[in-house]
CSV table of N, CA and C in Angstrom, one decimal:
chain,number,residue,atom,x,y,z
A,22,UNK,N,0.8,-1.2,0.0
A,22,UNK,CA,0.0,0.0,0.0
A,22,UNK,C,0.9,1.2,0.0
A,23,UNK,N,0.6,2.1,-0.9
A,23,UNK,CA,1.3,3.4,-0.9
A,23,UNK,C,0.6,4.3,0.1
A,24,UNK,N,1.4,5.1,0.8
A,24,UNK,CA,0.9,6.1,1.7
A,24,UNK,C,0.8,7.5,1.0
A,25,UNK,N,-0.4,7.9,0.7
A,25,UNK,CA,-0.5,9.3,0.1
A,25,UNK,C,-0.4,10.3,1.3
A,26,UNK,N,0.2,11.4,1.0
A,26,UNK,CA,0.4,12.5,2.0
A,26,UNK,C,0.4,13.8,1.3
A,27,UNK,N,0.3,14.8,2.2
A,27,UNK,CA,0.5,16.2,1.7
A,27,UNK,C,1.8,16.7,2.1
A,28,UNK,N,2.4,17.5,1.3
A,28,UNK,CA,3.6,18.2,1.6
A,28,UNK,C,3.3,19.7,1.5
A,29,UNK,N,4.0,20.5,2.3
A,29,UNK,CA,3.8,21.9,2.4
A,29,UNK,C,5.1,22.6,2.3
A,30,UNK,N,5.3,23.5,1.4
A,30,UNK,CA,6.5,24.3,1.3
A,30,UNK,C,6.2,25.7,1.8
A,31,UNK,N,6.6,25.9,3.1
A,31,UNK,CA,6.3,27.2,3.8
A,31,UNK,C,6.9,28.4,3.0
A,32,UNK,N,8.0,28.2,2.3
A,32,UNK,CA,8.7,29.3,1.6
A,32,UNK,C,7.8,29.8,0.5
A,33,UNK,N,6.9,29.0,0.0
A,33,UNK,CA,6.1,29.4,-1.1
A,33,UNK,C,4.7,30.0,-0.7
A,34,UNK,N,4.2,29.7,0.5
A,34,UNK,CA,2.9,30.1,0.9
A,34,UNK,C,2.8,31.6,1.1
A,35,UNK,N,1.7,32.2,0.5
A,35,UNK,CA,1.5,33.6,0.6
A,35,UNK,C,0.2,33.9,1.5
A,36,UNK,N,-0.3,32.9,2.2
A,36,UNK,CA,-1.4,33.0,3.1
A,36,UNK,C,-2.6,33.5,2.5
A,37,UNK,N,-2.9,33.2,1.2
A,37,UNK,CA,-4.0,33.7,0.5
A,37,UNK,C,-5.3,33.0,1.0
A,38,UNK,N,-5.2,31.8,1.5
A,38,UNK,CA,-6.4,31.1,2.0
A,38,UNK,C,-7.2,30.3,1.0
A,39,UNK,N,-6.6,30.3,-0.3
A,39,UNK,CA,-7.3,29.5,-1.3
A,39,UNK,C,-7.5,28.1,-1.0
A,40,UNK,N,-6.5,27.5,-0.3
A,40,UNK,CA,-6.6,26.0,0.1
A,40,UNK,C,-7.8,25.8,1.1
A,41,UNK,N,-7.9,26.7,2.0
A,41,UNK,CA,-8.9,26.6,3.0
A,41,UNK,C,-10.3,26.8,2.4
A,42,UNK,N,-10.4,27.8,1.6
A,42,UNK,CA,-11.7,28.1,0.9
A,42,UNK,C,-12.1,26.9,0.0
A,43,UNK,N,-11.2,26.4,-0.7
A,43,UNK,CA,-11.5,25.2,-1.6
A,43,UNK,C,-11.9,24.0,-0.8
A,44,UNK,N,-11.3,23.8,0.3
A,44,UNK,CA,-11.7,22.7,1.2
A,44,UNK,C,-13.1,22.9,1.8
A,45,UNK,N,-13.4,24.1,2.2
A,45,UNK,CA,-14.7,24.4,2.7
A,45,UNK,C,-15.8,24.2,1.6
A,46,UNK,N,-15.5,24.6,0.4
A,46,UNK,CA,-16.4,24.5,-0.7
A,46,UNK,C,-16.6,23.0,-1.1
A,47,UNK,N,-15.5,22.2,-1.1
A,47,UNK,CA,-15.5,20.8,-1.5
A,47,UNK,C,-16.3,20.0,-0.4
A,48,UNK,N,-16.2,20.4,0.8
A,48,UNK,CA,-16.9,19.7,1.9
A,48,UNK,C,-18.2,20.3,2.4
A,49,UNK,N,-18.6,21.3,1.7
A,49,UNK,CA,-19.9,22.0,2.1
A,49,UNK,C,-19.8,22.5,3.6
A,50,UNK,N,-18.7,23.1,4.0
A,50,UNK,CA,-18.5,23.6,5.3
A,50,UNK,C,-18.9,25.1,5.4
A,51,UNK,N,-19.8,25.4,6.3
A,51,UNK,CA,-20.2,26.7,6.6
A,51,UNK,C,-19.3,27.2,7.8
A,52,UNK,N,-18.4,28.1,7.6
A,52,UNK,CA,-17.4,28.4,8.7
A,52,UNK,C,-18.1,29.1,9.8
A,53,UNK,N,-19.4,29.6,9.7
A,53,UNK,CA,-20.1,30.2,10.8
A,53,UNK,C,-20.6,29.1,11.7
A,54,UNK,N,-20.7,27.9,11.2
A,54,UNK,CA,-21.3,26.8,12.0
A,54,UNK,C,-20.4,25.6,12.2
A,55,UNK,N,-19.4,25.5,11.4
A,55,UNK,CA,-18.5,24.3,11.5
A,55,UNK,C,-17.0,24.8,11.5
A,56,UNK,N,-16.1,23.9,12.0
A,56,UNK,CA,-14.7,24.2,11.9
A,56,UNK,C,-14.2,23.7,10.6
A,57,UNK,N,-13.5,24.6,9.8
A,57,UNK,CA,-12.9,24.2,8.6
A,57,UNK,C,-11.8,23.1,8.8
A,58,UNK,N,-11.7,22.2,7.8
A,58,UNK,CA,-10.7,21.1,7.9
A,58,UNK,C,-9.3,21.6,7.8
A,59,UNK,N,-9.1,22.7,7.0
A,59,UNK,CA,-7.7,23.2,6.7
A,59,UNK,C,-7.7,24.6,7.3
A,60,UNK,N,-6.6,24.9,8.0
A,60,UNK,CA,-6.4,26.2,8.7
A,60,UNK,C,-5.1,26.8,8.2
A,61,UNK,N,-5.1,28.1,8.1
A,61,UNK,CA,-3.9,28.9,7.8
A,61,UNK,C,-3.5,29.5,9.1
A,62,UNK,N,-2.2,29.3,9.5
A,62,UNK,CA,-1.7,29.8,10.7
A,62,UNK,C,-0.5,30.8,10.3
A,63,UNK,N,-0.5,31.9,11.0
A,63,UNK,CA,0.6,32.9,10.7
A,63,UNK,C,1.5,32.9,11.9
A,64,UNK,N,2.7,32.6,11.6
A,64,UNK,CA,3.7,32.5,12.7
A,64,UNK,C,4.7,33.7,12.6
A,65,UNK,N,5.1,34.1,13.8
A,65,UNK,CA,6.1,35.2,13.9
A,65,UNK,C,7.4,34.6,14.5
A,66,UNK,N,8.5,35.1,14.0
A,66,UNK,CA,9.8,34.7,14.5
A,66,UNK,C,10.7,35.9,14.5
A,67,UNK,N,11.4,36.1,15.6
A,67,UNK,CA,12.4,37.2,15.7
A,67,UNK,C,13.8,36.6,15.4
A,68,UNK,N,14.5,37.3,14.6
A,68,UNK,CA,15.9,36.9,14.3
A,68,UNK,C,16.7,38.1,14.0
A,69,UNK,N,17.8,38.3,14.8
A,69,UNK,CA,18.6,39.5,14.6
A,69,UNK,C,17.9,40.8,14.7
A,70,UNK,N,17.0,40.9,15.6
A,70,UNK,CA,16.3,42.1,15.8
A,70,UNK,C,15.2,42.4,14.7
A,71,UNK,N,14.9,41.5,13.8
A,71,UNK,CA,13.9,41.6,12.8
A,71,UNK,C,12.8,40.5,13.0
A,72,UNK,N,11.6,40.9,12.8
A,72,UNK,CA,10.5,40.0,12.9
A,72,UNK,C,10.2,39.4,11.5
A,73,UNK,N,10.1,38.1,11.4
A,73,UNK,CA,9.9,37.4,10.2
A,73,UNK,C,8.5,36.7,10.3
A,74,UNK,N,7.7,36.7,9.3
A,74,UNK,CA,6.4,36.1,9.3
A,74,UNK,C,6.5,34.8,8.4
A,75,UNK,N,5.8,33.8,8.8
A,75,UNK,CA,5.7,32.6,8.0
A,75,UNK,C,4.3,32.1,8.1
A,76,UNK,N,3.8,31.5,7.0
A,76,UNK,CA,2.5,31.0,7.0
A,76,UNK,C,2.5,29.5,7.0
A,77,UNK,N,1.6,28.8,7.6
A,77,UNK,CA,1.5,27.4,7.7
A,77,UNK,C,0.1,26.9,7.4
A,78,UNK,N,-0.1,26.1,6.4
A,78,UNK,CA,-1.4,25.5,6.1
A,78,UNK,C,-1.5,24.1,6.7
A,79,UNK,N,-2.4,23.9,7.6
A,79,UNK,CA,-2.5,22.7,8.4
A,79,UNK,C,-3.9,22.0,8.2
A,80,UNK,N,-3.9,20.7,8.1
A,80,UNK,CA,-5.1,19.9,8.1
A,80,UNK,C,-4.6,18.5,8.7
A,81,UNK,N,-5.5,17.5,8.6
A,81,UNK,CA,-5.1,16.2,9.0
A,81,UNK,C,-3.9,15.8,8.3
A,82,UNK,N,-3.0,15.2,9.1
A,82,UNK,CA,-1.7,14.7,8.6
A,82,UNK,C,-1.7,13.3,8.0
A,83,UNK,N,-2.9,12.6,8.1
A,83,UNK,CA,-3.0,11.2,7.6
A,83,UNK,C,-1.8,10.4,8.1
A,84,UNK,N,-1.6,10.4,9.4
A,84,UNK,CA,-0.4,9.7,10.0
A,84,UNK,C,-0.4,8.2,9.6
A,85,UNK,N,0.8,7.7,9.3
A,85,UNK,CA,0.9,6.3,9.0
A,85,UNK,C,0.4,5.4,10.1
A,86,UNK,N,0.7,5.7,11.3
A,86,UNK,CA,0.2,5.0,12.5
A,86,UNK,C,-0.7,5.9,13.3
A,87,UNK,N,-1.8,6.2,12.7
A,87,UNK,CA,-2.7,7.3,13.2
A,87,UNK,C,-3.3,7.0,14.6
A,88,UNK,N,-3.0,7.8,15.5
A,88,UNK,CA,-3.5,7.6,16.9
A,88,UNK,C,-5.0,7.7,17.0
A,89,UNK,N,-5.6,8.5,16.1
A,89,UNK,CA,-7.0,8.7,16.2
A,89,UNK,C,-7.7,7.4,15.8
A,90,UNK,N,-7.2,6.6,14.9
A,90,UNK,CA,-7.7,5.3,14.5
A,90,UNK,C,-7.7,4.4,15.6
A,91,UNK,N,-6.5,4.3,16.3
A,91,UNK,CA,-6.4,3.4,17.5
A,91,UNK,C,-7.3,3.8,18.6
A,92,UNK,N,-7.6,5.1,18.8
A,92,UNK,CA,-8.4,5.6,19.9
A,92,UNK,C,-9.9,5.4,19.7
A,93,UNK,N,-10.3,5.3,18.4
A,93,UNK,CA,-11.8,5.2,18.1
A,93,UNK,C,-12.4,3.9,18.5
A,94,UNK,N,-13.3,3.9,19.5
A,94,UNK,CA,-13.9,2.6,19.9
A,94,UNK,C,-14.9,2.0,19.0
A,95,UNK,N,-15.3,2.7,18.0
A,95,UNK,CA,-16.4,2.1,17.1
A,95,UNK,C,-15.9,1.8,15.7
A,96,UNK,N,-14.7,2.1,15.3
A,96,UNK,CA,-14.2,1.8,14.0
A,96,UNK,C,-14.7,2.9,13.0
A,97,UNK,N,-15.1,4.0,13.5
A,97,UNK,CA,-15.5,5.2,12.6
A,97,UNK,C,-14.3,5.6,11.8
A,98,UNK,N,-13.1,5.6,12.3
A,98,UNK,CA,-11.9,6.0,11.6
A,98,UNK,C,-11.1,4.8,11.2
A,99,UNK,N,-10.6,4.8,10.0
A,99,UNK,CA,-9.8,3.7,9.5
A,99,UNK,C,-8.8,4.2,8.5
A,100,UNK,N,-7.8,3.4,8.2
A,100,UNK,CA,-6.8,3.7,7.1
A,100,UNK,C,-7.4,3.1,5.8
A,101,UNK,N,-7.5,3.9,4.7
A,101,UNK,CA,-7.9,3.3,3.4
A,101,UNK,C,-6.8,2.4,2.9
A,102,UNK,N,-7.2,1.2,2.5
A,102,UNK,CA,-6.2,0.2,2.0
A,102,UNK,C,-5.4,0.7,0.8
A,103,UNK,N,-6.1,1.4,-0.1
A,103,UNK,CA,-5.4,1.7,-1.4
A,103,UNK,C,-4.5,3.0,-1.3
A,104,UNK,N,-4.9,3.9,-0.5
A,104,UNK,CA,-4.2,5.2,-0.4
A,104,UNK,C,-3.5,5.4,0.9
A,105,UNK,N,-3.8,4.8,1.9
A,105,UNK,CA,-3.2,5.0,3.2
A,105,UNK,C,-3.8,6.2,3.9
A,106,UNK,N,-4.8,6.9,3.3
A,106,UNK,CA,-5.4,8.1,3.9
A,106,UNK,C,-6.2,7.6,5.1
A,107,UNK,N,-6.4,8.5,6.1
A,107,UNK,CA,-7.2,8.3,7.3
A,107,UNK,C,-8.6,8.8,6.9
A,108,UNK,N,-9.5,7.8,6.7
A,108,UNK,CA,-10.9,8.1,6.3
A,108,UNK,C,-11.9,7.7,7.4
A,109,UNK,N,-13.1,8.1,7.3
A,109,UNK,CA,-14.1,7.9,8.3
A,109,UNK,C,-15.5,7.6,7.8
A,110,UNK,N,-16.3,6.9,8.6
A,110,UNK,CA,-17.7,6.7,8.4
A,110,UNK,C,-18.4,7.2,9.7
A,111,UNK,N,-18.8,8.4,9.7
A,111,UNK,CA,-19.4,8.9,10.9
A,111,UNK,C,-20.8,8.4,11.3
A,112,UNK,N,-21.3,7.5,10.4
A,112,UNK,CA,-22.6,6.9,10.8
A,112,UNK,C,-22.5,6.0,12.0
A,113,UNK,N,-21.2,5.6,12.4
A,113,UNK,CA,-21.0,4.8,13.5
A,113,UNK,C,-20.3,5.6,14.7
A,114,UNK,N,-20.1,6.9,14.5
A,114,UNK,CA,-19.5,7.7,15.5
A,114,UNK,C,-20.5,7.9,16.7
A,115,UNK,N,-20.0,7.8,17.9
A,115,UNK,CA,-20.8,8.0,19.1
A,115,UNK,C,-20.5,9.3,19.7
A,116,UNK,N,-19.6,10.1,19.1
A,116,UNK,CA,-19.3,11.4,19.6
A,116,UNK,C,-18.6,11.5,20.9
A,117,UNK,N,-17.7,10.5,21.2
A,117,UNK,CA,-17.0,10.4,22.4
A,117,UNK,C,-15.8,11.3,22.5
A,118,UNK,N,-15.3,11.8,21.4
A,118,UNK,CA,-14.1,12.7,21.3
A,118,UNK,C,-12.8,12.0,21.5
A,119,UNK,N,-12.8,10.7,21.6
A,119,UNK,CA,-11.5,10.0,21.8
A,119,UNK,C,-10.5,10.3,20.7
A,120,UNK,N,-11.0,10.4,19.5
A,120,UNK,CA,-10.1,10.6,18.3
A,120,UNK,C,-9.5,12.0,18.5
A,121,UNK,N,-10.3,13.0,18.9
A,121,UNK,CA,-9.7,14.3,19.0
A,121,UNK,C,-8.7,14.4,20.1
A,122,UNK,N,-9.0,13.7,21.2
A,122,UNK,CA,-8.0,13.7,22.3
A,122,UNK,C,-6.7,13.0,21.9
A,123,UNK,N,-6.8,12.0,21.1
A,123,UNK,CA,-5.6,11.3,20.6
A,123,UNK,C,-4.8,12.0,19.6
A,124,UNK,N,-5.4,12.8,18.8
A,124,UNK,CA,-4.8,13.4,17.6
A,124,UNK,C,-3.9,14.6,18.1
A,125,UNK,N,-2.6,14.5,17.8
A,125,UNK,CA,-1.6,15.6,18.2
A,125,UNK,C,-1.9,16.9,17.4
A,126,UNK,N,-2.6,16.8,16.3
A,126,UNK,CA,-2.8,18.0,15.4
A,126,UNK,C,-4.3,18.5,15.6
A,127,UNK,N,-5.1,17.9,16.4
A,127,UNK,CA,-6.5,18.3,16.7
A,127,UNK,C,-7.2,18.4,15.4
A,128,UNK,N,-7.0,17.4,14.5
A,128,UNK,CA,-7.7,17.4,13.2
A,128,UNK,C,-9.2,17.1,13.2
A,129,UNK,N,-9.6,16.1,14.0
A,129,UNK,CA,-11.1,15.8,14.1
A,129,UNK,C,-11.9,17.0,14.6
A,130,UNK,N,-13.0,17.2,14.1
A,130,UNK,CA,-13.9,18.2,14.6
A,130,UNK,C,-15.3,17.5,14.7
A,131,UNK,N,-16.3,18.2,15.2
A,131,UNK,CA,-17.6,17.6,15.4
A,131,UNK,C,-18.7,18.5,14.9
A,132,UNK,N,-19.7,17.9,14.2
A,132,UNK,CA,-20.8,18.6,13.7
A,132,UNK,C,-21.8,19.0,14.8
A,133,UNK,N,-22.8,19.8,14.6
A,133,UNK,CA,-23.8,20.2,15.6
A,133,UNK,C,-24.5,18.9,16.1
A,134,UNK,N,-24.6,17.9,15.3
A,134,UNK,CA,-25.2,16.6,15.7
A,134,UNK,C,-24.3,15.7,16.5
A,135,UNK,N,-23.0,16.2,16.8
A,135,UNK,CA,-22.1,15.5,17.6
A,135,UNK,C,-21.3,14.4,16.8
A,136,UNK,N,-21.3,14.4,15.5
A,136,UNK,CA,-20.6,13.4,14.7
A,136,UNK,C,-19.3,14.0,14.3
A,137,UNK,N,-18.2,13.1,14.3
A,137,UNK,CA,-16.9,13.5,13.9
A,137,UNK,C,-16.8,13.7,12.4
A,138,UNK,N,-16.1,14.7,12.0
A,138,UNK,CA,-15.7,15.0,10.6
A,138,UNK,C,-14.3,15.4,10.6
A,139,UNK,N,-13.6,15.2,9.4
A,139,UNK,CA,-12.2,15.7,9.3
A,139,UNK,C,-11.8,15.6,7.8
A,140,UNK,N,-10.7,16.1,7.5
A,140,UNK,CA,-10.1,15.9,6.2
A,140,UNK,C,-10.0,14.5,5.8
A,141,UNK,N,-10.5,14.1,4.7
A,141,UNK,CA,-10.3,12.7,4.2
A,141,UNK,C,-9.4,12.7,3.0
A,142,UNK,N,-8.6,13.8,2.8
A,142,UNK,CA,-7.7,13.8,1.6
A,142,UNK,C,-8.4,13.9,0.3
A,143,UNK,N,-9.7,14.3,0.3
A,143,UNK,CA,-10.5,14.4,-0.9
A,143,UNK,C,-10.5,13.0,-1.6
A,144,UNK,N,-10.7,12.0,-0.9
A,144,UNK,CA,-10.6,10.6,-1.4
A,144,UNK,C,-11.4,10.4,-2.6
A,145,UNK,N,-12.6,11.0,-2.7
A,145,UNK,CA,-13.5,10.8,-3.8
A,145,UNK,C,-12.9,11.5,-5.1
A,146,UNK,N,-12.3,12.6,-4.9
A,146,UNK,CA,-11.6,13.3,-6.0
A,146,UNK,C,-10.5,12.5,-6.5
A,147,UNK,N,-9.7,11.9,-5.6
A,147,UNK,CA,-8.6,11.0,-5.9
A,147,UNK,C,-9.0,9.8,-6.7
A,148,UNK,N,-10.1,9.2,-6.3
A,148,UNK,CA,-10.7,8.0,-7.0
A,148,UNK,C,-11.1,8.4,-8.4
A,149,UNK,N,-11.4,9.6,-8.6
A,149,UNK,CA,-11.8,10.1,-10.0
A,149,UNK,C,-10.7,10.8,-10.7
A,150,UNK,N,-9.5,10.6,-10.3
A,150,UNK,CA,-8.3,11.1,-11.0
A,150,UNK,C,-8.0,12.6,-10.8
A,151,UNK,N,-8.6,13.2,-9.8
A,151,UNK,CA,-8.4,14.6,-9.5
A,151,UNK,C,-7.5,14.8,-8.3
A,152,UNK,N,-6.9,16.0,-8.2
A,152,UNK,CA,-6.2,16.4,-7.1
A,152,UNK,C,-7.1,16.7,-5.9
A,153,UNK,N,-6.6,16.7,-4.7
A,153,UNK,CA,-7.4,17.2,-3.6
A,153,UNK,C,-7.7,18.7,-3.8
A,154,UNK,N,-8.8,19.1,-3.4
A,154,UNK,CA,-9.3,20.5,-3.6
A,154,UNK,C,-8.3,21.5,-3.2
A,155,UNK,N,-7.7,21.3,-2.0
A,155,UNK,CA,-6.7,22.3,-1.5
A,155,UNK,C,-5.5,22.4,-2.4
A,156,UNK,N,-5.0,21.3,-2.8
A,156,UNK,CA,-3.8,21.2,-3.7
A,156,UNK,C,-4.1,21.9,-5.0
A,157,UNK,N,-5.3,21.6,-5.6
A,157,UNK,CA,-5.7,22.1,-6.9
A,157,UNK,C,-5.8,23.7,-6.8
A,158,UNK,N,-6.3,24.2,-5.6
A,158,UNK,CA,-6.5,25.6,-5.5
A,158,UNK,C,-5.3,26.4,-5.2
A,159,UNK,N,-4.2,25.8,-4.7
A,159,UNK,CA,-3.1,26.6,-4.3
A,159,UNK,C,-2.4,27.2,-5.5
A,160,UNK,N,-2.4,28.6,-5.6
A,160,UNK,CA,-1.9,29.2,-6.8
A,160,UNK,C,-0.4,29.3,-6.9
A,161,UNK,N,0.3,29.0,-5.8
A,161,UNK,CA,1.8,29.1,-5.8
A,161,UNK,C,2.5,27.7,-5.6
A,162,UNK,N,1.7,26.6,-5.6
A,162,UNK,CA,2.3,25.3,-5.4
A,162,UNK,C,2.9,25.0,-4.1
A,163,UNK,N,2.4,25.7,-3.0
A,163,UNK,CA,2.9,25.4,-1.7
A,163,UNK,C,2.4,24.1,-1.2
A,164,UNK,N,1.2,23.7,-1.6
A,164,UNK,CA,0.7,22.4,-1.2
A,164,UNK,C,0.8,21.4,-2.3
A,165,UNK,N,1.3,20.2,-2.0
A,165,UNK,CA,1.5,19.2,-3.0
A,165,UNK,C,0.9,17.9,-2.4
A,166,UNK,N,0.6,17.0,-3.2
A,166,UNK,CA,0.2,15.6,-2.8
A,166,UNK,C,1.2,14.7,-3.3
A,167,UNK,N,1.6,13.7,-2.5
A,167,UNK,CA,2.6,12.7,-3.0
A,167,UNK,C,2.4,11.4,-2.3
A,168,UNK,N,3.2,10.4,-2.7
A,168,UNK,CA,3.1,9.1,-2.0
A,168,UNK,C,4.5,8.9,-1.3
A,169,UNK,N,4.6,7.8,-0.6
A,169,UNK,CA,5.8,7.5,0.2
A,169,UNK,C,7.0,7.1,-0.7
A,170,UNK,N,6.8,7.1,-2.0
A,170,UNK,CA,8.0,6.8,-2.9
A,170,UNK,C,8.6,8.1,-3.4
A,171,UNK,N,8.1,9.2,-2.9
A,171,UNK,CA,8.5,10.6,-3.3
A,171,UNK,C,8.1,11.0,-4.7
A,172,UNK,N,7.2,10.2,-5.3
A,172,UNK,CA,6.8,10.6,-6.6
A,172,UNK,C,5.7,11.6,-6.4
A,173,UNK,N,5.8,12.8,-7.0
A,173,UNK,CA,4.8,13.9,-6.9
A,173,UNK,C,3.8,13.6,-7.9
A,174,UNK,N,2.5,13.7,-7.5
A,174,UNK,CA,1.4,13.4,-8.5
A,174,UNK,C,0.9,14.7,-9.0
């Protein structure tokens, strides 16, 4: 099984938010009611008396040994056999938040109905030969999708 993953080149990111907006559009997320799957963080660093800003686009990391999968008592979360992405079926979610507590990146979020949702790597787009929405929307190529053989798709 190949492990698909996202790579992020911080030196290219201009914090335009296109990746986050594309993700919200793809997943029908209303930011007034739900937490977006992809977040843009602005970081500050001082060096030599100067402040430098860096942008970071974060979403689920689709960990190889995903702690959220191990923590889920119902099997809502699992690793997709073909892609290695961490996917979910929230019809069996009991809303216990175990996945959120186990995730070091706080990727899972919960709907108003208490069901877990998170980035699934746009698995349906991938199955249809398309790039993930966030990757496709990035105008500067800061986000890429690749597999563990380092072949960029």
